[in-house]
Every structure is written in structure tokens, then in C-alpha cells.
Amino acid sequence: MKRSSLITMALILSVLLNLVMLQQVIGEKDEAKLAHFEEIHNGLTYSLSFGETLKENYDELALDEKVEYLTAMHWSLTLSAWTLEDVEPGDRGNDNIAKLLTIYRGISSDLKEMIRKDNANNAVMNPLTIWLKDMNYLKENFDLVQLSKANDKGVNSYLRALLQELEYENESLEEFRHAIENTES
């Protein structure tokens, strides 16, 4: 064989090896991203579970126990939002999902203030029930695989569909709905 043929073969082998290695790196990155989305889904599940327990046992719980449940709901969503922000820093789609989780995290803080002000049970239970319904909807419709692979437009389309079904009335949520509706499709 000629020297140029050997060099050409070595170059082709090198390119093929690099392509295989790149594919492995991309595969590992996709697996890591999917694992992060599973963590986020778990955070939604934990927050919802704490909220359901609070609702079921509301009358039997002392004030400090109610506040602890709301704090657990808050922190479960906080950790999910932080995880989302770490998946791909600067990714607008993930940032928008994190904003939605942050809004729902803030609602649990609002409920905490209502409880501390010793409002009547209905004043707390009605918004808590709506919050739980919305959180259950988010958890059930949080498609890990789709979201881990979606681009910004895909995530925003996903959010538009989700936002239409959420019932909680909150100024921050309305502003977020408006912002998402006005982003490019």
C-alpha cells in the first residue's frame, strides 16, 4: 500500500472513532438530562404529596405543622426549579418551566401567610384545592422524555397547552400566561 492510502485509511478510522465517541457523549448527555427531568418530576410528586396530606389532615394539624407542610411543598418545587435551571443554563424553554414552578412555589408561601393570619378554613382550603388540582395536572402531564429533548419552541408550545388547563388565579400566573402566549410559536 502506498503511504497516501495508509494516511487516508488512518484519517477515515480517526473520523469514525471520533463520531462513535461523539455519539456516546451525546447519549450520556441525553441520559443525564433525562435523569434531571426525573428529579424534577419527583419534586412535583413530593410537593403534591405534602399538599394532599395537608388537605386531608388540615383540621387535626397544629399551626406549626401546617406551616411545615407548606414549607415542604415550597422547597420541593424550589429544588425542582433549581434543577431545571442547572440542566442547560440559559435555555429559555427550561427557564420558562422553572418560572412556572416558581410561581406555584410562591402560591404555597401565600397559603402559609393565610394560615398564619388565622383565616377561616375555607379561605385556605379553596385555594389549596385548586393548587392541588393544578399540581396534579402538571405532574401527570410532565412528559420527561419529550421535555428532555424539546427545543425552546417545543417547550413553549407545551407550556401553552398546560397553561390553558391550570385554574389557579394569581397575578404572577396571569402575567406568565400572557408572556408565553406572546412568544414565537
Phi, psi and omega in degrees: 000147178282158180299319181295326177293319178296318179296318179297315179296318179296320178296315179297316178298319179297315179297315179299316179298316178297321177296318178297315179296320178297318179298321178295318179297315179297318178299317178294321179296316178297319178296319179295319179296317178298321178297321177297318180294329174294321176298319179296316178299319177298320177299319176298317181297315180297315181300315179297318180297316177298318179295318179295320178296318178300313182296315182296325185249017189307312185291334182272345186274143173284164182305313182295328177290321177298316180296322178297318178297316179295324177295319178296320177299314181301310185288329176298318179287325177299312180296324177296317179296317179297320178298317179299318180294334180274342183303304176217089182307134179087356178285115185297322180298311178295323177299323179292321176296319178299321178297319178298316178296324179294322177298313180291331173296318179295328178297321178296328175292321177297318178297323179299318178295322177298318180294317181297328178281004176060043176291160178299154182306318181298325180297331179264318186294322180298307178293328178296319179297317179293318178302315180297319179297314179296316180296321178296319178298316179298314181298315182292333184253012178276090184278099185304311185293313181298314182292325181291340181252351187284149172270182182304314181296319179296318179294317180294324175296318177300314180295320178303315180295318179296314185297332179294333185264348182282137187254345184297137178255116186206137183301317179296321179293321178294318177297320179295316177304312181298317180296318180292319180297331183266004175275158180296142177279000000 
